[in-house]
Short mmCIF file of N, CA and C in Angstrom, two decimals:
data_model
loop_
_atom_site.label_atom_id
_atom_site.label_comp_id
_atom_site.label_asym_id
_atom_site.label_seq_id
_atom_site.Cartn_x
_atom_site.Cartn_y
_atom_site.Cartn_z
N MET I 26 -44.95 11.87 73.11
CA MET I 26 -46.44 10.53 73.41
C MET I 26 -46.01 9.85 74.10
N THR I 27 -46.84 9.66 75.61
CA THR I 27 -46.87 9.00 76.39
C THR I 27 -46.91 7.45 76.30
N VAL I 28 -46.92 6.18 77.26
CA VAL I 28 -47.12 4.64 76.85
C VAL I 28 -48.70 4.45 76.47
N LYS I 29 -49.64 5.21 77.40
CA LYS I 29 -51.36 5.34 77.64
C LYS I 29 -51.41 5.93 75.81
N GLN I 30 -51.13 6.83 74.97
CA GLN I 30 -51.81 7.56 74.21
C GLN I 30 -51.35 6.54 73.44
N TYR I 31 -49.94 6.06 72.99
CA TYR I 31 -49.80 5.34 71.81
C TYR I 31 -49.88 4.04 71.87
N LYS I 32 -50.51 3.35 73.18
CA LYS I 32 -51.49 1.98 72.58
C LYS I 32 -52.82 2.54 72.36
N ASN I 33 -53.68 3.52 72.84
CA ASN I 33 -54.79 4.01 72.01
C ASN I 33 -54.69 4.31 71.09
N HIS I 34 -53.83 4.93 70.52
CA HIS I 34 -53.18 5.34 68.74
C HIS I 34 -53.33 3.53 68.20
N LEU I 35 -52.47 2.55 69.04
CA LEU I 35 -52.59 1.39 68.01
C LEU I 35 -53.28 0.80 67.63
N ALA I 36 -54.09 0.88 69.00
CA ALA I 36 -55.86 0.14 68.99
C ALA I 36 -56.72 0.85 67.82
N THR I 37 -56.91 1.94 67.59
CA THR I 37 -57.50 2.50 67.01
C THR I 37 -56.65 2.75 64.93
N PHE I 38 -55.56 2.11 65.27
CA PHE I 38 -55.12 2.54 63.94
C PHE I 38 -55.79 0.62 63.58
N LEU I 39 -55.44 -0.33 64.80
CA LEU I 39 -55.75 -1.90 64.34
C LEU I 39 -57.15 -2.05 64.10
N SER I 40 -58.13 -1.57 64.76
CA SER I 40 -59.27 -1.34 64.67
C SER I 40 -60.19 -1.09 63.11
N GLU I 41 -59.32 0.04 62.85
CA GLU I 41 -59.59 0.58 61.63
C GLU I 41 -58.97 -0.24 60.52
N ALA I 42 -57.59 -0.83 60.21
CA ALA I 42 -57.18 -1.45 59.51
C ALA I 42 -57.74 -2.57 59.38
N SER I 43 -58.64 -3.63 60.33
CA SER I 43 -59.08 -4.74 60.08
C SER I 43 -60.62 -4.57 59.88
N GLY I 44 -61.33 -3.35 60.13
CA GLY I 44 -62.16 -3.05 59.44
C GLY I 44 -62.29 -2.93 57.82
N ILE I 45 -61.21 -2.50 57.30
CA ILE I 45 -61.16 -2.03 56.17
C ILE I 45 -60.69 -3.41 55.49
N LEU I 46 -59.93 -4.46 56.01
CA LEU I 46 -59.41 -5.57 55.33
C LEU I 46 -60.84 -6.46 55.23
N ILE I 47 -61.86 -6.21 56.52
CA ILE I 47 -63.09 -7.35 56.09
C ILE I 47 -63.66 -7.03 55.21
N LEU I 48 -63.62 -5.61 55.03
CA LEU I 48 -64.47 -4.95 53.92
C LEU I 48 -64.07 -5.57 52.55
N LEU I 49 -62.64 -5.37 52.60
CA LEU I 49 -62.04 -5.58 50.87
C LEU I 49 -62.32 -7.35 51.04
N PHE I 50 -62.05 -7.87 51.73
CA PHE I 50 -62.52 -9.64 51.73
C PHE I 50 -63.79 -10.12 51.26
N PHE I 51 -64.84 -9.59 52.17
CA PHE I 51 -66.37 -9.35 51.49
C PHE I 51 -66.47 -9.03 50.15
N ILE I 52 -65.91 -7.52 49.79
CA ILE I 52 -65.79 -7.41 48.76
C ILE I 52 -64.93 -8.32 47.43
N LYS I 53 -64.17 -8.70 47.93
CA LYS I 53 -63.72 -9.98 46.96
C LYS I 53 -64.38 -11.07 47.02
N ASN I 54 -64.79 -11.77 48.16
CA ASN I 54 -65.76 -12.94 47.83
C ASN I 54 -66.93 -12.74 47.09
N GLY I 55 -67.26 -11.56 47.38
CA GLY I 55 -69.11 -11.01 46.80
C GLY I 55 -68.84 -10.89 44.96
N MET I 56 -67.42 -10.43 44.94
CA MET I 56 -67.51 -10.83 43.41
C MET I 56 -67.10 -12.22 42.83
N ILE I 57 -66.51 -12.83 43.44
CA ILE I 57 -66.27 -14.65 43.30
C ILE I 57 -67.80 -14.88 42.93
N LEU I 58 -68.12 -15.03 44.16
CA LEU I 58 -69.82 -15.49 43.86
C LEU I 58 -70.87 -14.71 42.76
N SER I 59 -70.20 -13.69 42.58
CA SER I 59 -71.38 -13.28 41.30
C SER I 59 -70.72 -13.89 40.50
N LEU I 60 -69.30 -14.18 40.28
CA LEU I 60 -69.00 -14.52 38.70
C LEU I 60 -69.27 -16.00 38.66
N ILE I 61 -70.01 -16.81 39.65
CA ILE I 61 -70.00 -18.05 39.73
C ILE I 61 -71.07 -18.09 39.62
N TYR I 62 -72.49 -17.06 39.90
CA TYR I 62 -73.39 -17.11 39.87
C TYR I 62 -73.61 -16.79 38.46
N GLY I 63 -72.95 -15.55 37.91
CA GLY I 63 -72.63 -15.43 36.28
C GLY I 63 -72.84 -16.83 35.03
N VAL I 64 -71.76 -18.00 35.84
CA VAL I 64 -71.57 -18.41 34.81
C VAL I 64 -72.80 -19.29 34.96
N MET I 65 -73.33 -19.82 36.59
CA MET I 65 -74.48 -20.60 36.34
C MET I 65 -75.98 -20.65 36.01
N LEU I 66 -75.95 -19.42 35.60
CA LEU I 66 -77.57 -18.91 35.32
C LEU I 66 -77.26 -18.78 33.15
#
């Protein structure tokens, strides 16, 4: 595998990983927000 291919592979992996992390972050915050709303109502 050439350096260029390796960098492309790494960039793809990082973008996918960050997308998943952001999704998990929003899901976690969404759960916390719905819990807070549930307590308030």
